[in-house]
Short mmCIF file of C-alpha atoms and ligand atoms in Angstrom, two decimals:
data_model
loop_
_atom_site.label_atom_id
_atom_site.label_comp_id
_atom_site.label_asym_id
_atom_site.label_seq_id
_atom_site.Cartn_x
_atom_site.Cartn_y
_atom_site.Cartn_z
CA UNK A 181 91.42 82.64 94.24
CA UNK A 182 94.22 85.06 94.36
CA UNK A 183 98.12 83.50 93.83
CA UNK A 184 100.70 86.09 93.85
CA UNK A 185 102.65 83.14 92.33
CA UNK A 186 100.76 83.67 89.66
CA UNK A 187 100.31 87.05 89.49
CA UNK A 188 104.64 87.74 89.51
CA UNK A 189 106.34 88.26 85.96
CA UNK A 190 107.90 84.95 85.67
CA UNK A 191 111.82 86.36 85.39
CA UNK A 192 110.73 87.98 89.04
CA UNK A 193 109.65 84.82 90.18
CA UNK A 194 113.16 82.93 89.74
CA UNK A 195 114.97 86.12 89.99
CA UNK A 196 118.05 85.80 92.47
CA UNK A 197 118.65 89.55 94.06
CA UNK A 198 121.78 91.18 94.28
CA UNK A 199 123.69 90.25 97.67
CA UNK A 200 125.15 92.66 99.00
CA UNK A 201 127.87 93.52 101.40
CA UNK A 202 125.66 94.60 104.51
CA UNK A 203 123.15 91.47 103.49
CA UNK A 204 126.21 88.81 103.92
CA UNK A 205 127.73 90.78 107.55
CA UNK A 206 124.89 92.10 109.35
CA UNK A 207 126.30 92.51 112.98
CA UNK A 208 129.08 95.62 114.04
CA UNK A 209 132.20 95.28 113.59
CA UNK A 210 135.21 97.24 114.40
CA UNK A 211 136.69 97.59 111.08
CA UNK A 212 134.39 97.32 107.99
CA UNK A 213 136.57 96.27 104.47
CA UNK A 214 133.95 94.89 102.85
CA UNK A 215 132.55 97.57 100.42
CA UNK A 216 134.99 99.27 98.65
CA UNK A 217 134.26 102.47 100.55
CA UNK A 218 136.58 105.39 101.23
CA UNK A 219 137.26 105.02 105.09
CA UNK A 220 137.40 108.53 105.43
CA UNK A 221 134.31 111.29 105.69
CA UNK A 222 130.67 111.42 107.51
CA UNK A 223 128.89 110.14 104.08
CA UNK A 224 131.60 107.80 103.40
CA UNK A 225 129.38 104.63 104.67
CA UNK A 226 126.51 102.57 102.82
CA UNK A 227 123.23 103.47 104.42
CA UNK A 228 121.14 100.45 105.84
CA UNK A 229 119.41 98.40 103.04
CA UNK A 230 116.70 97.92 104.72
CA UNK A 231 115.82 101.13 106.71
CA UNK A 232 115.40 99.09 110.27
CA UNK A 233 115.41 102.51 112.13
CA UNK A 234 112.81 104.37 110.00
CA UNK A 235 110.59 101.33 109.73
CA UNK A 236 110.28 101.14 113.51
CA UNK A 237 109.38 104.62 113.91
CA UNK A 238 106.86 103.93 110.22
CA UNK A 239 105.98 101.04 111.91
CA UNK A 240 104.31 102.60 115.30
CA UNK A 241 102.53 105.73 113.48
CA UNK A 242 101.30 103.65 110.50
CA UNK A 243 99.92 100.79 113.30
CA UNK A 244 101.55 98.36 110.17
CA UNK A 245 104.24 95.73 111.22
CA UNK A 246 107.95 96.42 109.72
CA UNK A 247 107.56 93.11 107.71
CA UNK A 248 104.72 94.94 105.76
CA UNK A 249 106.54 98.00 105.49
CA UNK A 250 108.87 98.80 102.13
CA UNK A 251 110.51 102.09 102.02
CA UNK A 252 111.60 103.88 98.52
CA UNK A 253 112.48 107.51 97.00
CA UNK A 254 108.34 108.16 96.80
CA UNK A 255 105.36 107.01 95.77
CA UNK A 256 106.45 107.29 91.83
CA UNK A 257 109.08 105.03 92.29
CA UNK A 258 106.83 102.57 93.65
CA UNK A 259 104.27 102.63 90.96
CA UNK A 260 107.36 101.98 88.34
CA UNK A 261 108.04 99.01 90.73
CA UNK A 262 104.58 97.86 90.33
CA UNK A 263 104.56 97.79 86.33
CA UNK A 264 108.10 95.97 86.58
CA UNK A 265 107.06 93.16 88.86
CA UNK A 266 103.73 92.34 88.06
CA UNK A 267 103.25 93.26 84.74
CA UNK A 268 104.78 91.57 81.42
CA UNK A 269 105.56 94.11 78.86
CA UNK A 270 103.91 94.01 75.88
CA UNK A 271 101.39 91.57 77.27
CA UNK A 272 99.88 92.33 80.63
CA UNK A 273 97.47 94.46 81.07
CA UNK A 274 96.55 97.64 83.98
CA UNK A 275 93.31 99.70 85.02
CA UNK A 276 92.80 102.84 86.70
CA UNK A 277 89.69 105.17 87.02
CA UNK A 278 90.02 108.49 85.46
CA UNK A 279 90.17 111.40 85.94
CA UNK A 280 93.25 110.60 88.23
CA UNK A 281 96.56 110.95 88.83
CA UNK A 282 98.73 111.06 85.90
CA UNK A 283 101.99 109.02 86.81
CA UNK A 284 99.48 105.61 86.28
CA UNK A 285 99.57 106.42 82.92
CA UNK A 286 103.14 107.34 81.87
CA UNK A 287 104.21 104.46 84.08
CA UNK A 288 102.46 102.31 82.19
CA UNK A 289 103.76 103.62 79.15
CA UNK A 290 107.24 103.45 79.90
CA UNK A 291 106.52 99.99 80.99
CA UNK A 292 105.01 99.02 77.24
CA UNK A 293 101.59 97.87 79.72
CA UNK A 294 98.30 98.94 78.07
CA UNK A 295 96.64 101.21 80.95
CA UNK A 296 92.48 100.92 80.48
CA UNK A 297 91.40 103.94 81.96
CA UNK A 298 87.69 103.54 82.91
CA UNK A 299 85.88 106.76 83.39
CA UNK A 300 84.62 107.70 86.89
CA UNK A 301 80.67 108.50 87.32
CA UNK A 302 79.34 111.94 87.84
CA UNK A 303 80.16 112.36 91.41
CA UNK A 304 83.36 111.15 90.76
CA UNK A 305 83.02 107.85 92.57
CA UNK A 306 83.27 103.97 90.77
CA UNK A 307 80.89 102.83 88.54
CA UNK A 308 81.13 99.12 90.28
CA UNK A 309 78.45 97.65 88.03
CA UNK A 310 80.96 98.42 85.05
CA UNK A 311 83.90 97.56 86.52
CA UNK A 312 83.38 93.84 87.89
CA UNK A 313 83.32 92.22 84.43
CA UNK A 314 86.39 94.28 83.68
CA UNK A 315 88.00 92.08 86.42
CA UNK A 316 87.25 88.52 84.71
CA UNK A 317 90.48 89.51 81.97
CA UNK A 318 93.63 87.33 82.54
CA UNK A 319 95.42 89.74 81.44
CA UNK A 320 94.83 92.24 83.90
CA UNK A 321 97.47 92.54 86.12
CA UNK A 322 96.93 95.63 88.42
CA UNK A 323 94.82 98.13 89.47
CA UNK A 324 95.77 101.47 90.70
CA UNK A 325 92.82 103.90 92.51
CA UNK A 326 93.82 106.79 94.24
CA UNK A 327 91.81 107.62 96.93
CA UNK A 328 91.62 109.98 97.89
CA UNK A 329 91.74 110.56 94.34
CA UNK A 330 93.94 113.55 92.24
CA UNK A 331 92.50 115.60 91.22
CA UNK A 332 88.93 115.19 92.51
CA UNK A 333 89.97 115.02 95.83
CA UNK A 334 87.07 112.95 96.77
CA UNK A 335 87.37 109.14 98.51
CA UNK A 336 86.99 106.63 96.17
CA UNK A 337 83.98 103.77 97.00
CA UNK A 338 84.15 100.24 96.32
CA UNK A 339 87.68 99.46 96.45
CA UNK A 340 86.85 96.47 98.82
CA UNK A 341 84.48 94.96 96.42
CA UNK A 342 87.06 95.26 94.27
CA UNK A 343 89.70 93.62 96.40
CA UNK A 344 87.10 90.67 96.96
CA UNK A 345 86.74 90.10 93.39
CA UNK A 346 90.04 90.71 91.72
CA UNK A 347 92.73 88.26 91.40
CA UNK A 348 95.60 90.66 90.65
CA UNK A 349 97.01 93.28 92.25
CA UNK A 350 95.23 96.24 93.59
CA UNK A 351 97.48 99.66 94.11
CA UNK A 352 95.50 101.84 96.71
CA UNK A 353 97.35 105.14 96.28
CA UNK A 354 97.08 107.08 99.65
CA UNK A 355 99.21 110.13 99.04
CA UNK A 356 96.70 112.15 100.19
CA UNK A 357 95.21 109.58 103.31
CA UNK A 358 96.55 112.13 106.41
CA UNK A 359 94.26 114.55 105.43
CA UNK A 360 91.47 112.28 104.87
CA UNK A 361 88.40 111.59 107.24
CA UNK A 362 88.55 107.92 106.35
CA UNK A 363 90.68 105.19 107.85
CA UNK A 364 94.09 104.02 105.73
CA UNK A 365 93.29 100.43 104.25
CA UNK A 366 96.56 99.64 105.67
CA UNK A 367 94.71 98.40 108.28
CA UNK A 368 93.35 95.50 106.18
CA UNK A 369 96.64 94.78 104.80
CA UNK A 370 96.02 90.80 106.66
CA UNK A 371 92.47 90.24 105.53
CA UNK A 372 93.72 91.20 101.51
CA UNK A 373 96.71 89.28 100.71
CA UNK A 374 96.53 91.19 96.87
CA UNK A 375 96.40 94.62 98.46
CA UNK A 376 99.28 97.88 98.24
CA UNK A 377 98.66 100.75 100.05
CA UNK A 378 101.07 103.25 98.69
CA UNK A 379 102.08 106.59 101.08
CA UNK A 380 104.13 109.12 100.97
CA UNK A 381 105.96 111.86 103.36
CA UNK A 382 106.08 113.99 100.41
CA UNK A 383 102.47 115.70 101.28
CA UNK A 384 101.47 116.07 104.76
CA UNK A 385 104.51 115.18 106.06
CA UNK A 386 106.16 117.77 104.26
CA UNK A 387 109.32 116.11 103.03
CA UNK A 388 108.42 116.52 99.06
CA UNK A 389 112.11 117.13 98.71
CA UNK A 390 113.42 114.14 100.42
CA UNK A 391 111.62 111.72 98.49
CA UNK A 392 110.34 109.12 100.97
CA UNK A 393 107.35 106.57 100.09
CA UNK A 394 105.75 103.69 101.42
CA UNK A 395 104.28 100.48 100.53
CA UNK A 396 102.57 98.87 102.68
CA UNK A 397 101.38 95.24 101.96
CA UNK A 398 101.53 90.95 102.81
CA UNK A 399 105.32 90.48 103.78
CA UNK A 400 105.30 88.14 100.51
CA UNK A 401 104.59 91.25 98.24
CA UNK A 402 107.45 93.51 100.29
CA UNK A 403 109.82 90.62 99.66
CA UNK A 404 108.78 91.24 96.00
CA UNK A 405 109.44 94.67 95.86
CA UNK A 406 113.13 94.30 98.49
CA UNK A 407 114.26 92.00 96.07
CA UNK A 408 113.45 94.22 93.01
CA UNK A 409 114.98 97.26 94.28
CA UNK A 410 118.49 98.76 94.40
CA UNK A 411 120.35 97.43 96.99
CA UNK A 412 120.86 100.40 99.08
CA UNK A 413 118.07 102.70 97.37
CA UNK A 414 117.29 105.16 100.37
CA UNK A 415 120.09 108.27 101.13
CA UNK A 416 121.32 108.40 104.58
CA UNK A 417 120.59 111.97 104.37
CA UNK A 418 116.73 111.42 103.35
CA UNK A 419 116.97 108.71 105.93
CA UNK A 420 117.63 111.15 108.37
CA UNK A 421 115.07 114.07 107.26
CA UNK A 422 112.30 111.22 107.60
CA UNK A 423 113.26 110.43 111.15
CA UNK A 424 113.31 113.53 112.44
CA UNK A 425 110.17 114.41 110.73
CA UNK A 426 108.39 111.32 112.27
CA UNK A 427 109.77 112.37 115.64
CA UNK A 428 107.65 115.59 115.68
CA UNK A 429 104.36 113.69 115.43
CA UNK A 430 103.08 117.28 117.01
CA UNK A 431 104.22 119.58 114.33
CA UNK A 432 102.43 117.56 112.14
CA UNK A 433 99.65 117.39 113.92
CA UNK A 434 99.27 121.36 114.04
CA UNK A 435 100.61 121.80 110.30
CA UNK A 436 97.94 119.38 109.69
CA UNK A 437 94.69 121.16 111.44
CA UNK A 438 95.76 124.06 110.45
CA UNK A 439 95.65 123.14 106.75
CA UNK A 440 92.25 121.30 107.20
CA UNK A 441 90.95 124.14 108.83
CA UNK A 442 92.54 126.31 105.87
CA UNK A 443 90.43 124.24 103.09
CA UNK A 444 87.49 125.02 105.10
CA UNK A 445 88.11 129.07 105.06
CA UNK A 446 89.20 128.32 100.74
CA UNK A 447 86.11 126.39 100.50
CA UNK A 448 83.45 129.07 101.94
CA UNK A 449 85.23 132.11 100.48
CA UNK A 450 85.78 130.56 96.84
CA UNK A 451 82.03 129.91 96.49
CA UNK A 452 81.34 133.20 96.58
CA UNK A 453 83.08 134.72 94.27
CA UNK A 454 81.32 135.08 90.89
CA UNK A 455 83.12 133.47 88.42
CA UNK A 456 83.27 130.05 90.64
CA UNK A 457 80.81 127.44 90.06
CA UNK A 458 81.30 124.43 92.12
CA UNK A 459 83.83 123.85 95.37
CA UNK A 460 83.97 120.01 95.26
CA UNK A 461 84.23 118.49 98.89
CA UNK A 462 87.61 117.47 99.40
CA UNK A 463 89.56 114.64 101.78
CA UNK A 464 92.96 116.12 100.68
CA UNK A 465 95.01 119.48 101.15
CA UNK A 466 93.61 120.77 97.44
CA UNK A 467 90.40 122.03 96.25
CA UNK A 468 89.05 121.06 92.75
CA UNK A 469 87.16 124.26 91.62
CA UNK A 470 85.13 124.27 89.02
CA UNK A 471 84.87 128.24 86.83
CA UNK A 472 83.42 130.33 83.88
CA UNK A 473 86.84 130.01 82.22
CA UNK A 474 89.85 128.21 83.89
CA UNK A 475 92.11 129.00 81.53
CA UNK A 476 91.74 132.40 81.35
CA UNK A 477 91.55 132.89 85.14
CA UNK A 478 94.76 130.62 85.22
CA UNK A 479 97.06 133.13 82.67
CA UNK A 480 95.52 135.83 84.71
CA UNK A 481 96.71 134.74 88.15
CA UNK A 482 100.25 133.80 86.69
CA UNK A 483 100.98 137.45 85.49
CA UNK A 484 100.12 138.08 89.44
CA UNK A 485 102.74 135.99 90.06
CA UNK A 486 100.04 132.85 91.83
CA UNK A 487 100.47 129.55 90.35
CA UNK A 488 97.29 127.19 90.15
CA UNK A 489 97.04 123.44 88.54
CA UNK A 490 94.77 123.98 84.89
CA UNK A 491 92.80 121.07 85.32
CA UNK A 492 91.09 122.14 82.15
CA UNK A 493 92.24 119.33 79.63
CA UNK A 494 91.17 116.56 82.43
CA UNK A 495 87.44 118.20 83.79
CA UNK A 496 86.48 121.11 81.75
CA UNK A 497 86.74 124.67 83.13
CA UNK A 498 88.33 122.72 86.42
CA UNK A 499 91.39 124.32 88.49
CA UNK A 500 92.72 122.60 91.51
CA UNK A 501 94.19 124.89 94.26
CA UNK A 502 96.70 123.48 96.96
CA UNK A 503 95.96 124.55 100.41
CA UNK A 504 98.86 126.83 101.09
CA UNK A 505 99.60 128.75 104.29
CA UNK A 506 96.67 131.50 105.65
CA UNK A 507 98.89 134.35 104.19
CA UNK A 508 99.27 132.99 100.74
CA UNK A 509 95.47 131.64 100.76
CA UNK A 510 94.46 135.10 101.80
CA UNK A 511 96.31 136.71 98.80
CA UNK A 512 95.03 134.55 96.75
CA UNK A 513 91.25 135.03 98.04
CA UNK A 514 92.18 139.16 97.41
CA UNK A 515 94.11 138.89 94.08
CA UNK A 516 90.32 136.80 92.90
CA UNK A 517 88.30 139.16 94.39
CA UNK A 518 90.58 141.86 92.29
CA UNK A 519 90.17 140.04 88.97
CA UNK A 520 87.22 142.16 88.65
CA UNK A 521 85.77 138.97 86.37
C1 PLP B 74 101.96 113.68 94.81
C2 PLP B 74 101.47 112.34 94.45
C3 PLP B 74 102.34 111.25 94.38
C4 PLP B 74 103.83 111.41 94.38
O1 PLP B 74 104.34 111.07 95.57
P1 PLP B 74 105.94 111.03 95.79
O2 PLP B 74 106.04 110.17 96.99
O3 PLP B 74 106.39 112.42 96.00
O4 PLP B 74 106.56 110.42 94.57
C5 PLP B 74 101.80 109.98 94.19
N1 PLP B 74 100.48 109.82 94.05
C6 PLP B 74 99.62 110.85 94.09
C7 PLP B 74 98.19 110.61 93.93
C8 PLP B 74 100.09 112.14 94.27
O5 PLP B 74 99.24 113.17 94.24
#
C-alpha cells in the first residue's frame, strides 16, 4: 500500500513552512505595510505566492483542478524538489530508464541519492519483467520516466504497471506531452495517489526563457512541494509571459501543427539521404537520427554555422535534431544534401 507519510523525508514531514506576509493578510487592502517593500515603482510589489490567476487559466487547458496544480521556474526545478522531499541523502535511493534525460542524474547527484539507471530494451521501451523486482527495495524512493522520453523521443510503456506496483513516488516527466499522440496521465492524477506529472511551457509553449513548470499531482503531494518552496518563487514578469501565452490557445495550436507537420517533412527527407540510417518515430518536436558517423557530420554542420545535439556518447552514431521553423529545416535538409558524404 502506498503512504506518502511514509514515503516524505522525515525533517519534511514535521517541517513548519515559512509564513509569509501575503499568507497571514490575504484580502485587499488600501495600504499594504507589511513587507518591507519600497512603495514606489511597477515591480515594487511581492507577486502572488500561490499563482491563483495562472492556475485558473493552467487549470482549464490542463482539465487538472488548481489544488493539483504547483507552479515553479521549470521542470528542473521540480525534479531538485523531488530529490529534496522524498529522498534522504546518503540513504534513499532513485531509478530512471536510460537512455534519458540527463537532469535525473545530476539531480540526483547533487542530492547525494544513488540514481540506478536501468537500461531501456531495443525499441527503446521498458523492460517490465526486469523492472518489477527492482520495485520490492525500501530504499527506493522515486522514479522518474520521461515519456515521451529524451532523447528517443518515443512514449514510454508500462508506466501504469508501474504505478500499480510501486510504493514510492513515480515522476512522469511530460516536457514533451503537447506534441504527443497520447493522452497526459494528468488525467489519472485521482486514481494514483503516488503519481507527478511534470510539464513545462518551456517547449511547445514556447516560453523556454520564462521558466514556467508544472506539477501536477494528489493535493497532499502539492502541499508537499508549496511548503518546500520559496515563498514567492514565481516572477511577476514570468507570471505575466505565461498568461498571455495561455491566452492564445490558437497560436499554439498553429505553432503546434505546423511543427508536427514539420517532423513529418524532416522525417521523409532525412531517410533519404545516404549517410542516415534510421529516423526513429517520434511523439516530440525532435528527431533521434541514427548515421555513418555522428560526430563527424556534427563538426561538419557547426563550421556551417547549424547546431545539432551529438547524441553519440548516449546511442552510438545517434544525433537528435529539434524541429525548427520550415526555413531553417529546409537549410538544414540543403546544407546535408551538400555534405557531399
Ligand atoms: C527540456 C526538458 C526539461 C526542462 O524543462 P524546463 O521546464 O525548461 O526546466 C525537463 N525535462 C525534459 C525531458 C526536457 O527535455
Amino acid at each position: 500500500m502506498f503512504d506518502l507519510s511514509k514515503i516524505v523525508r522525515p525533517n519534511i514531514r514535521v517541517l513548519q513552512p515559512y509564513s509569509s506576509a501575503r499568507d497571514e493578510f490575504k484580502g485587499t487592502a488600501a495600504v499594504y505595510l507589511d513587507a518591507n517593500e519600497n512603495p514606489f515603482g511597477t515591480l515594487n510589489r511581492y507577486p502572488d505566492p500561490l499563482q491563483k490567476q495562472l492556475k485558473a487559466s493552467l487549470s482549464e487547458i490542463k482539465a487538472v483542478d488548481t489544488q493539483n496544480i504547483f507552479v515553479d521556474n521549470g521542470s528542473d526545478e521540480a525534479i531538485d524538489l523531488c530529490f529534496r522531499i522524498f529522498c534522504e541523502p546518503g540513504k534513499d535511493r532513485a531509478l530512471t530508464f536510460t537512455p534519458t534525460y540527463g537532469m535525473y542524474k545530476v539531480s540526483a547527484d547533487i542530492n547525494n541519492v544513488v540514481l540506478d539507471e536501468v537500461p531501456l530494451d531495443d525499441n527503446f521501451q521498458i523492460d517490465i519483467e526486469k523492472t518489477l523486482p527492482l520495485l520490492e527495495d525500501e530504499r527506493l524512493k522515486l522514479i522518474f520516466i520521461c515519456s515521451p522520453n529524451n532523447p528517443t523521443g518515443n512514449n514510454l510503456n508500462n508506466i501504469e504497471t508501474i504505478l500499480q506496483n510501486f510504493n514510492g513516488i513515480v515522476v512522469v516527466d511530460e516536457a514533451y506531452i503537447d506534441f504527443s499522440e497520447n493522452e497526459s496521465l494528468s488525467q489519472k492524477i485521482a486514481q494514483y495517489p503516488n503519481l507527478v506529472v511534470l510539464q513545462t511551457l518551456s517547449k511547445a509553449w514556447g516560453l523556454a526563457a520564462a521558466r514556467i513548470g508544472l506539477a501536477l499531482a494528489d493535493a497532499n503531494i502539492i502541499s508537499l512541494f508549496n511548503k518546500v518552496k520559496p515563498p514567492y518563487n514565481v516572477s511577476r514578469l514570468n507570471y505575466e509571459a505565461a498568461i498571455a501565452a495561455l491566452g492564445q490557445p490558437k497560436v499554439f495550436e498553429q505553432q503546434k501543427q505546423l511543427l508536427l507537420q514539420q517532423r513529418t517533412v524532416l522525417q521523409q527527407e532525412l531517410i533519404n539521404l545516404p549517410f542516415v540510417t534510421n529516423v526513429y518515430p517520434s511523439n516530440a518536436n525532435f528527431l533521434l537520427v541514427a548515421v555513418t558517423d555522428a560526430s563527424g557530420i556534427y563538426n561538419r554542420l557547426v563550421e556551417k554555422g547549424i547546431i545539432l545535439r551529438n547524441r553519440n556518447s548516449v546511442i552510438a552514431n545517434c544525433i537528435r535534431i529539434t524541429i525548427g521553423t520550415p526555413e531553417e529545416n529546409e537549410l538544414l535538409l540543403t546544407t546535408l544534401k551538400n555534405l557531399n558524404l
